[in-house]
PDB file of C-alpha atoms in Angstrom:
ATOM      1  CA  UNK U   1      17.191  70.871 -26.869  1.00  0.00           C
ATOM      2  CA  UNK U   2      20.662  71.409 -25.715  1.00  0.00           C
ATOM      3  CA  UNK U   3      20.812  70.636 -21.452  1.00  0.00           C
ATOM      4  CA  UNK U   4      22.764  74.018 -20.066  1.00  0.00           C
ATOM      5  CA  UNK U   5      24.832  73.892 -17.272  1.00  0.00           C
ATOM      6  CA  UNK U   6      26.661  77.402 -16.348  1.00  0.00           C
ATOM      7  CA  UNK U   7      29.475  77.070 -14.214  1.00  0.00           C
ATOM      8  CA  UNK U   8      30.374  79.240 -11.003  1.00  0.00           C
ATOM      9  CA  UNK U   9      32.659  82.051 -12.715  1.00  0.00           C
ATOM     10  CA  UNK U  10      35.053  82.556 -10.423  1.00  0.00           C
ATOM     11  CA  UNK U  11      35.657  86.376 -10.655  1.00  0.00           C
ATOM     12  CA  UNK U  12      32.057  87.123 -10.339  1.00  0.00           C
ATOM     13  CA  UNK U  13      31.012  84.620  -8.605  1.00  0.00           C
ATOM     14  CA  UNK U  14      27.787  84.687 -10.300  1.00  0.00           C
ATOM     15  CA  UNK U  15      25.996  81.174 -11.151  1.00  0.00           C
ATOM     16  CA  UNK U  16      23.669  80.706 -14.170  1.00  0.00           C
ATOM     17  CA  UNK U  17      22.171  78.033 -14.737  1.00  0.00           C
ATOM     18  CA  UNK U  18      19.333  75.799 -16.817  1.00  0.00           C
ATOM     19  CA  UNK U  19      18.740  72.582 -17.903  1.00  0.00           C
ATOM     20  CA  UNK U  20      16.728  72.182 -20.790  1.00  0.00           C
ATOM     21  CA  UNK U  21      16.942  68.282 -21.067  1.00  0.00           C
ATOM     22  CA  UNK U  22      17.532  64.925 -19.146  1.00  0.00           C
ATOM     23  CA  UNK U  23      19.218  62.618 -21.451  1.00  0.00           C
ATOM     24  CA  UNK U  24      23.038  60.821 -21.003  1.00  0.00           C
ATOM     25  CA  UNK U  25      25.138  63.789 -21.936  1.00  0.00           C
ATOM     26  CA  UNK U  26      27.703  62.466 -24.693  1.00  0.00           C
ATOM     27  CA  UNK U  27      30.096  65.015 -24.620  1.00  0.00           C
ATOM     28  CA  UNK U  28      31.176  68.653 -22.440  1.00  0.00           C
ATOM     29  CA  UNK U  29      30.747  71.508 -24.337  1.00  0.00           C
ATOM     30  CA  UNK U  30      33.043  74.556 -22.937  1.00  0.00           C
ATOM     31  CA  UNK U  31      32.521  78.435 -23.885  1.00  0.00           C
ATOM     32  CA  UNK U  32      32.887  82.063 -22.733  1.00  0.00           C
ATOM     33  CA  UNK U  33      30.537  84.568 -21.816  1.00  0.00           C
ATOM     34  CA  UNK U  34      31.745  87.132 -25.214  1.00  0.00           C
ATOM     35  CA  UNK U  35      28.523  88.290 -26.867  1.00  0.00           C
ATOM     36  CA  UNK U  36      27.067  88.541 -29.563  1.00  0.00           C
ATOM     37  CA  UNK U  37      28.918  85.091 -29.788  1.00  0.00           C
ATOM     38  CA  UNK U  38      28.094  83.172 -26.622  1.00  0.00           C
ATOM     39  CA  UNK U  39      26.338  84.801 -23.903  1.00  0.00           C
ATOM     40  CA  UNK U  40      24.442  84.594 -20.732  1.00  0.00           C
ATOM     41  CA  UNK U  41      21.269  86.467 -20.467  1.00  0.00           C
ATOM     42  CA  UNK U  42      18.776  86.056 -17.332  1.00  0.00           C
ATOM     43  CA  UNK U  43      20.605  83.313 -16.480  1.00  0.00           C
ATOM     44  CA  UNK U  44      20.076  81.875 -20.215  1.00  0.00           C
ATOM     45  CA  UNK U  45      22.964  80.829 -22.883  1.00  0.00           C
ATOM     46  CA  UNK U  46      22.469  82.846 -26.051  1.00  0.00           C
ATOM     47  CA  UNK U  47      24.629  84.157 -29.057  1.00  0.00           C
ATOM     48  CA  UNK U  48      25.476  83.234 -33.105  1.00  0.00           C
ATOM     49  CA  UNK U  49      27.908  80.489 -31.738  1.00  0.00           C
ATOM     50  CA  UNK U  50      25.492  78.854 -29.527  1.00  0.00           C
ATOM     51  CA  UNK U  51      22.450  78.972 -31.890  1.00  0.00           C
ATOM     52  CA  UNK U  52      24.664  76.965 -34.688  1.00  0.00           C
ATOM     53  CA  UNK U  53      25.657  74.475 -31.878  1.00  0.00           C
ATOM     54  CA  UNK U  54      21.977  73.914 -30.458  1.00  0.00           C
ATOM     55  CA  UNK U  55      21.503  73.276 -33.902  1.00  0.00           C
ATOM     56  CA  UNK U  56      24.253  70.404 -34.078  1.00  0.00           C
ATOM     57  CA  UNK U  57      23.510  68.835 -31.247  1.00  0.00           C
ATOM     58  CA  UNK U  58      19.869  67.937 -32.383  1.00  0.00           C
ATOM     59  CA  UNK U  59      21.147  67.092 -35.876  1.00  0.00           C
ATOM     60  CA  UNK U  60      23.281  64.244 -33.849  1.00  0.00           C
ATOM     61  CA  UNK U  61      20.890  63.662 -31.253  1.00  0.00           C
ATOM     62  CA  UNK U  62      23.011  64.751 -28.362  1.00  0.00           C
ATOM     63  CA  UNK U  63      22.173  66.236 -25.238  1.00  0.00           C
ATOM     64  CA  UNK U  64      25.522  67.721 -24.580  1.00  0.00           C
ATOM     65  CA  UNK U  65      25.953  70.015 -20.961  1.00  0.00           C
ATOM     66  CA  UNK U  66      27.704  73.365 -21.993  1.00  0.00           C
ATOM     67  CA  UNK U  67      29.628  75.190 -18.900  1.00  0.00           C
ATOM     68  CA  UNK U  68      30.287  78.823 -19.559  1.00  0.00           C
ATOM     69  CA  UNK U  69      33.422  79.508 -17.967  1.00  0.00           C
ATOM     70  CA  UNK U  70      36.214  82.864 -18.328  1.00  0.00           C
ATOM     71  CA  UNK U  71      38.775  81.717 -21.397  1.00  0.00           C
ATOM     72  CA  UNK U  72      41.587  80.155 -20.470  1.00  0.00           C
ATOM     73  CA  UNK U  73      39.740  77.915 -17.753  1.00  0.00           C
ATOM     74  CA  UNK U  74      37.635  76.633 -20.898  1.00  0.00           C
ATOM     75  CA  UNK U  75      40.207  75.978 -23.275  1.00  0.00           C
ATOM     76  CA  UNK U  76      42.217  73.896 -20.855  1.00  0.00           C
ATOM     77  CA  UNK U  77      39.331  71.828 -20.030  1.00  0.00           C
ATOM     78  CA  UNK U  78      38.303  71.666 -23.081  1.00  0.00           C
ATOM     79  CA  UNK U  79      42.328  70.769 -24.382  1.00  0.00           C
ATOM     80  CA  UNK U  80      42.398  68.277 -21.472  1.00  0.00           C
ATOM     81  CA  UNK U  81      39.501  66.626 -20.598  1.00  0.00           C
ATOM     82  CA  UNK U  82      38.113  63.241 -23.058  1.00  0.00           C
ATOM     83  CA  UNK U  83      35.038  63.907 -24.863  1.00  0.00           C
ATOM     84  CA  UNK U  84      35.110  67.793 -24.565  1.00  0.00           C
ATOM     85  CA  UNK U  85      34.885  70.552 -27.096  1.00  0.00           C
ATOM     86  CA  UNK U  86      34.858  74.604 -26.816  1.00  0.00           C
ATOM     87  CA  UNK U  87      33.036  77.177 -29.134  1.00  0.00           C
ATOM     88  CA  UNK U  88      33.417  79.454 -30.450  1.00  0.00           C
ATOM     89  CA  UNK U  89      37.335  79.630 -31.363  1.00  0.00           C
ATOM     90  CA  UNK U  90      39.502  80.678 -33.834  1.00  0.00           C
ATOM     91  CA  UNK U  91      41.357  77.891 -35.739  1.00  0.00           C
ATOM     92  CA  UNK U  92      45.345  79.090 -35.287  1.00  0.00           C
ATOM     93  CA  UNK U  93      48.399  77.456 -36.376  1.00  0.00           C
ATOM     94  CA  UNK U  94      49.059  77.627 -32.775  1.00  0.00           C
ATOM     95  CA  UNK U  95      46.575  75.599 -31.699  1.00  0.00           C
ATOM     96  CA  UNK U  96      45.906  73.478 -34.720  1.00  0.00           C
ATOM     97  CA  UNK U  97      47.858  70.327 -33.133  1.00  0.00           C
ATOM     98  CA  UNK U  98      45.768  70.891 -29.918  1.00  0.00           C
ATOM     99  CA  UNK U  99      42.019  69.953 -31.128  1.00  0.00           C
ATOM    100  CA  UNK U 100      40.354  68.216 -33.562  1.00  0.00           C
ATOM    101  CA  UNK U 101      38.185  70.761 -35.349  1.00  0.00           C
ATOM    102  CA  UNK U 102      34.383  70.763 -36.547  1.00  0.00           C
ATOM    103  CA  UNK U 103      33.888  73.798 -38.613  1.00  0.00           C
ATOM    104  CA  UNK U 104      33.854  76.629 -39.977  1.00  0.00           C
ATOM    105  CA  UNK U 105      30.555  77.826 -37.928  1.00  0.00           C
ATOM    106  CA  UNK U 106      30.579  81.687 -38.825  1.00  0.00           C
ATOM    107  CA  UNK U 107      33.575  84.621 -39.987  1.00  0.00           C
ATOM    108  CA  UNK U 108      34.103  87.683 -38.047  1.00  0.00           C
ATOM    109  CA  UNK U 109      35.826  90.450 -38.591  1.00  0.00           C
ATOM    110  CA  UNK U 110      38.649  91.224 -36.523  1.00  0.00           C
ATOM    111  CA  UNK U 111      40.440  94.675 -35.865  1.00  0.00           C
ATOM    112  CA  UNK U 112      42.167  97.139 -33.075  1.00  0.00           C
ATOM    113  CA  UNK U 113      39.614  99.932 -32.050  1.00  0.00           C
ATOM    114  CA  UNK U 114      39.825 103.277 -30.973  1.00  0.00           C
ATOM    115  CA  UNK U 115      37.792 106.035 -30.139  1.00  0.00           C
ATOM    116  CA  UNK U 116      36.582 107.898 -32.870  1.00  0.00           C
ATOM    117  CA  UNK U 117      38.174 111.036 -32.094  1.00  0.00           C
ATOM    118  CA  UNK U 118      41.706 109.555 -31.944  1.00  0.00           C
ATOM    119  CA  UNK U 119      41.193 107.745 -35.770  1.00  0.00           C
ATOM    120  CA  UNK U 120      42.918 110.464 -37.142  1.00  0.00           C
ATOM    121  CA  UNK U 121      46.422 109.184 -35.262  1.00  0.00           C
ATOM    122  CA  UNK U 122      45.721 106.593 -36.986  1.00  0.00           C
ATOM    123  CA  UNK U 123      46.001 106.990 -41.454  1.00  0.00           C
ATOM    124  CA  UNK U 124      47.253 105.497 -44.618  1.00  0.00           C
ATOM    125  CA  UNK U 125      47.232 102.176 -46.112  1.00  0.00           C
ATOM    126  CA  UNK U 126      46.278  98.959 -43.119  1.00  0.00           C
ATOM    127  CA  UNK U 127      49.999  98.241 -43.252  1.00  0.00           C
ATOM    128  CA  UNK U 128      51.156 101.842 -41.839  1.00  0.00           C
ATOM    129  CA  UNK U 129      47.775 101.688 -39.653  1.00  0.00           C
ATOM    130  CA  UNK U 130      49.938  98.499 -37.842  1.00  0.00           C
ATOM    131  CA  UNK U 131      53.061 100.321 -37.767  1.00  0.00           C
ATOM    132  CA  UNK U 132      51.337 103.192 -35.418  1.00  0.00           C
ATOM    133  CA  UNK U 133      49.957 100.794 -33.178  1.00  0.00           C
ATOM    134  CA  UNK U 134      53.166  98.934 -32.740  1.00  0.00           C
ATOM    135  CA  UNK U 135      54.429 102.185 -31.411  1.00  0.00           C
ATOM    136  CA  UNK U 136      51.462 103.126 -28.576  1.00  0.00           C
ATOM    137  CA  UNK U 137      51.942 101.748 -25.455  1.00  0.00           C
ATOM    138  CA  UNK U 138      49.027  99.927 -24.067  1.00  0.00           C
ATOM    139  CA  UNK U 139      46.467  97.598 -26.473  1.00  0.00           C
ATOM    140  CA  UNK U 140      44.242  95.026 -24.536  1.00  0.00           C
ATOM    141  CA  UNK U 141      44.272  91.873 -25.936  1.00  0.00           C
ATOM    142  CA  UNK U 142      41.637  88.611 -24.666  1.00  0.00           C
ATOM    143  CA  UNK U 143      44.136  86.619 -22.221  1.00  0.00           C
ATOM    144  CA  UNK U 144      44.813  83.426 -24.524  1.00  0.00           C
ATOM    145  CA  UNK U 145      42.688  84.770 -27.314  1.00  0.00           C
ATOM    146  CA  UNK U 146      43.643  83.838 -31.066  1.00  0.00           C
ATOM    147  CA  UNK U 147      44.214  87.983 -31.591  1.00  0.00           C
ATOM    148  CA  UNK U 148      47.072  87.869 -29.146  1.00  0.00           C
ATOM    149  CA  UNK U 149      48.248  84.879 -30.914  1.00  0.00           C
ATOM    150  CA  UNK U 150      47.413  87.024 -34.374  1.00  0.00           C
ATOM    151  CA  UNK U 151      49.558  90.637 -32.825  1.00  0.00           C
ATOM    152  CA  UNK U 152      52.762  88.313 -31.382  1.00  0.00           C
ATOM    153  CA  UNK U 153      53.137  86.887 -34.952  1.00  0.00           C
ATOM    154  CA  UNK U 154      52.951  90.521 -36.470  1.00  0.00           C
ATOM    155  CA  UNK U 155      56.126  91.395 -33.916  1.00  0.00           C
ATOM    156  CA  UNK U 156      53.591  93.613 -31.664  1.00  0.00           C
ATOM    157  CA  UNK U 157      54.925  93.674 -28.104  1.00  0.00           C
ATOM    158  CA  UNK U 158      52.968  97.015 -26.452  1.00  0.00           C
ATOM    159  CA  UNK U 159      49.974  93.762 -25.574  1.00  0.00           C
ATOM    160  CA  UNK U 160      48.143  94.166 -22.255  1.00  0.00           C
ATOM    161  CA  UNK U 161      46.172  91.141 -21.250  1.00  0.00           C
ATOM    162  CA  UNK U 162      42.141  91.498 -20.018  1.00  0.00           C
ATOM    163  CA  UNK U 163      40.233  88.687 -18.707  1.00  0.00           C
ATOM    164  CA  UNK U 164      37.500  89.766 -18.843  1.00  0.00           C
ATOM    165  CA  UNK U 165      36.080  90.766 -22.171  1.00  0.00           C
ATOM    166  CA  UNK U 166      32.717  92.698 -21.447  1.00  0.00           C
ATOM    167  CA  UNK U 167      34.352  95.251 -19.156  1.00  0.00           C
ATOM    168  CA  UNK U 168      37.041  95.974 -22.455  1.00  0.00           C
ATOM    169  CA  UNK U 169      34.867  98.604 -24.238  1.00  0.00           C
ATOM    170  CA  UNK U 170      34.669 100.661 -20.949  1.00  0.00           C
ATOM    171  CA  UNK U 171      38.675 100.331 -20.234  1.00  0.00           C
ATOM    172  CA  UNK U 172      38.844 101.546 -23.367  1.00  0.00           C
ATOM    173  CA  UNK U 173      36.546 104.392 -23.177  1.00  0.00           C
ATOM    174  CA  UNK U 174      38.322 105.584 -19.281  1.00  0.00           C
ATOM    175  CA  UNK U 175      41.824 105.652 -21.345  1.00  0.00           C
ATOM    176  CA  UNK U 176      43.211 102.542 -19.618  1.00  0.00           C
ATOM    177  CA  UNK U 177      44.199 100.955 -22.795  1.00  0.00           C
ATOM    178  CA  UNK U 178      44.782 103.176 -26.806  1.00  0.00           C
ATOM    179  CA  UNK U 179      43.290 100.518 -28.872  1.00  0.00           C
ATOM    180  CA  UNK U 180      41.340  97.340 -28.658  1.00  0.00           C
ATOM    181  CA  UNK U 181      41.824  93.957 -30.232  1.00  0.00           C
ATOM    182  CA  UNK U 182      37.916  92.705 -30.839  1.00  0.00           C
ATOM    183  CA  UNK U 183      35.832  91.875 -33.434  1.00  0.00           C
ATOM    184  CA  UNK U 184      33.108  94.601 -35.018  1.00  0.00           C
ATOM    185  CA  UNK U 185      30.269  92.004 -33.522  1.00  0.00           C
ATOM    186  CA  UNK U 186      31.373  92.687 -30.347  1.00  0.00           C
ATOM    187  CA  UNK U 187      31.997  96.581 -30.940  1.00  0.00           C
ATOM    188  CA  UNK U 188      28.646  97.030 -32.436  1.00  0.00           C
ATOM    189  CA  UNK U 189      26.828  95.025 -29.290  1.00  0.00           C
ATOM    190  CA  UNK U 190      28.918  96.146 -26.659  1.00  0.00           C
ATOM    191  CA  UNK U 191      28.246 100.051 -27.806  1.00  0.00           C
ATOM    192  CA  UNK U 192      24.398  99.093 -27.925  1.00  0.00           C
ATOM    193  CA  UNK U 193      23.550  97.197 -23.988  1.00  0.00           C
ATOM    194  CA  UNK U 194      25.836 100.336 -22.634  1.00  0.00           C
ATOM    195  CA  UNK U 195      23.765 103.030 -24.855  1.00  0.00           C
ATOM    196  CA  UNK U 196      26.304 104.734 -26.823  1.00  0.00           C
ATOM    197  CA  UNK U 197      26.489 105.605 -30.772  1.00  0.00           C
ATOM    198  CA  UNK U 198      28.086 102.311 -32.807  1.00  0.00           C
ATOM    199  CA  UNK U 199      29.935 105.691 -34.502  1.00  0.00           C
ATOM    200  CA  UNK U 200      31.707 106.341 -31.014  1.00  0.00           C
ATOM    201  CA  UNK U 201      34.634 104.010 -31.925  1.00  0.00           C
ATOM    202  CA  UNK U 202      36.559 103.351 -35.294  1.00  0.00           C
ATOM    203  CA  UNK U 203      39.018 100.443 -36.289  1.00  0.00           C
ATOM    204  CA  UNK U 204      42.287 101.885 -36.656  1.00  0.00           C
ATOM    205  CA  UNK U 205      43.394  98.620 -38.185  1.00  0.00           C
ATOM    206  CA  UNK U 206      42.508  95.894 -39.663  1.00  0.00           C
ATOM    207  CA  UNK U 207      44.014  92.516 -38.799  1.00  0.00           C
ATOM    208  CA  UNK U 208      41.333  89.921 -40.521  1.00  0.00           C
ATOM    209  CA  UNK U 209      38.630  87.691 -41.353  1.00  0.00           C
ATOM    210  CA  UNK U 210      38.553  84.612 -39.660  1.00  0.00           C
ATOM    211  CA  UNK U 211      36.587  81.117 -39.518  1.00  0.00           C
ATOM    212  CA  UNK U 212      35.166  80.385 -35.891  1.00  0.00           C
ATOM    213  CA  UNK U 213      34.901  76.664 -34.856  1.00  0.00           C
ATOM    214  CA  UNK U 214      33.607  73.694 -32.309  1.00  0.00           C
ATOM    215  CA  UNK U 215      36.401  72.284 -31.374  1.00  0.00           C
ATOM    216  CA  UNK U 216      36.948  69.111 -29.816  1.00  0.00           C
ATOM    217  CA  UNK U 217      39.687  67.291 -27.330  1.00  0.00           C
ATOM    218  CA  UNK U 218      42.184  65.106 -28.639  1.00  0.00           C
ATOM    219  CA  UNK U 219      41.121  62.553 -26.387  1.00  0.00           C
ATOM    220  CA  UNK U 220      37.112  62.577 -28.190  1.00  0.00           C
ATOM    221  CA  UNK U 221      37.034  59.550 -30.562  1.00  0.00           C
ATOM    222  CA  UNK U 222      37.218  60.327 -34.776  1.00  0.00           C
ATOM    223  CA  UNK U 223      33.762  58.764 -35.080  1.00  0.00           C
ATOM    224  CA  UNK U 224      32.157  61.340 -32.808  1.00  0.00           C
ATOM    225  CA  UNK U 225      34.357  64.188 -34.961  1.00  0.00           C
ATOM    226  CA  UNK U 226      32.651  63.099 -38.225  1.00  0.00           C
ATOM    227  CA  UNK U 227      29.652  62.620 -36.752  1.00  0.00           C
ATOM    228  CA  UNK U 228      29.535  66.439 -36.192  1.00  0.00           C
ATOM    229  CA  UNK U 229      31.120  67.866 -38.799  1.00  0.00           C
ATOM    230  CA  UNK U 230      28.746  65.664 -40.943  1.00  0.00           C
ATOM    231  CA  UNK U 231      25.681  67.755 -38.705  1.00  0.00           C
ATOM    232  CA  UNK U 232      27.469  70.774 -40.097  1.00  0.00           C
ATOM    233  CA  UNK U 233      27.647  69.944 -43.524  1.00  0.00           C
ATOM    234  CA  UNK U 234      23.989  68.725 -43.895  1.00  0.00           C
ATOM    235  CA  UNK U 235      23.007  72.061 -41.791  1.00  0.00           C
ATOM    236  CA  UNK U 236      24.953  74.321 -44.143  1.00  0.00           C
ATOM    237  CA  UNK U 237      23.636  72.665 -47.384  1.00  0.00           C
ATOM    238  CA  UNK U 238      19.809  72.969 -45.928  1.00  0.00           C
ATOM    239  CA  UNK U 239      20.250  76.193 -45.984  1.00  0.00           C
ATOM    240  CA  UNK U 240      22.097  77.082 -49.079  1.00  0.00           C
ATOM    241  CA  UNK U 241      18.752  75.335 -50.649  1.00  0.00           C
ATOM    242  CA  UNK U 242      16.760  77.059 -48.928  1.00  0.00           C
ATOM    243  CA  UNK U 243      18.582  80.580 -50.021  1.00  0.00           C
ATOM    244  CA  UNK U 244      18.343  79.208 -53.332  1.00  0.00           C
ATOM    245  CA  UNK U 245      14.534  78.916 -53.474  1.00  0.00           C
TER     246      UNK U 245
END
């Protein structure tokens, strides 16, 4: 089992933690709290990205600690630090010099949301859809996320930054922001743990698919690299065969 460690947030203030094993940690895992990806729930680490990683880290026989910490804090320590990796992020030209990559994990699906009773500002073919939003004044984009990496290459500049992701569906429900950069996943969840209809929102545009990752510091060693990505590959071909049976 993976040992957890959950870092003090320091917005919230709120500490989670568990440890769930004893062994020499061999590298510092670093991720967000952004379900349905990565998540703390009673004070436990959940979420696709997470499962897929536990899953890793047996495969290589690593007891790795993971600190859940807000987004930028992660990806600098995870940038900076030797022997550290973050999940789960977007591969970006951007960052592509920045990490050494062990992946793909999972795709998601990646759009700006609305309300549902504002889609109809919002019609045509995806590439008129983009012209409208370039023209509202307020959509909240994840502070160093890859979508406002994604909207600055596509010449948006109306981006307003939020750091913290879980209290996005609700800014955009109270009018703070016109649309949303987020992935369905997160829509679909969000919409659920507050009680409202999935149908109460619509993607007014789509911007893509895209491959999430484990990605590792520069300063982790090649061997340790392959040695993961080679996890992946045996996990992924397990179950192909076993979807093929």
């Amino acid at each position: 089992m993976v040992k957890i460690l959950v870092s003090k947030i320091l917005i919230s203030c709120i500490i989670f933690s568990q440890f769930w094993a004893v062994n020499v940690n061999a590298v510092e895992l670093y991720t967000e709290d952004f379900p349905p990806y990565n998540y703390v729930e009673n004070g436990k680490l959940k979420g696709i990205g997470f499962g897929i990683v536990e899953q890793l880290a047996q495969k290589v026989g690593e007891t790795p600690s993971i600190r859940v910490l807000p987004w930028s804090r992660a990806y600098k320590y995870a940038k900076e630090m030797p022997d550290a990796g973050i999940f789960s992020i977007v591969r970006t030209s951007g960052r592509e010099r920045s990490f050494y990559w062990v992946g793909p994990l999972y795709t998601i699906r990646v759009g700006l949301y609305t309300l549902a009773e504002k889609k109809h500002l919002y019609q045509g073919n995806n590439i008129r859809r983009l012209e409208k939003a370039r023209e509202i004044n307020d959509i909240g984009v994840q502070q160093d996320g890859a979508g406002e990496e994604f909207l600055a290459n596509l010449s948006f500049q109306n981006l307003h930054t939020i750091t913290n992701v879980k209290k996005s569906l609700l800014l955009l429900l109270k009018g703070r922001y016109q649309l949303l950069e987020t992935s369905k996943d997160f829509i679909s969840y969000m919409a659920k743990k507050e009680g409202l209809p999935s149908d109460k929102f619509s993607e007014a545009a789509f911007i893509g698919n895209y491959d999430m990752y484990l990605a590792f510091s520069k300063k982790t060693s090649l061997e340790t690299i392959q040695k993961w990505q080679n996890a992946l590959d045996e996990i992924q071909k397990e179950e192909m065969a076993r979807n093929l049976n």
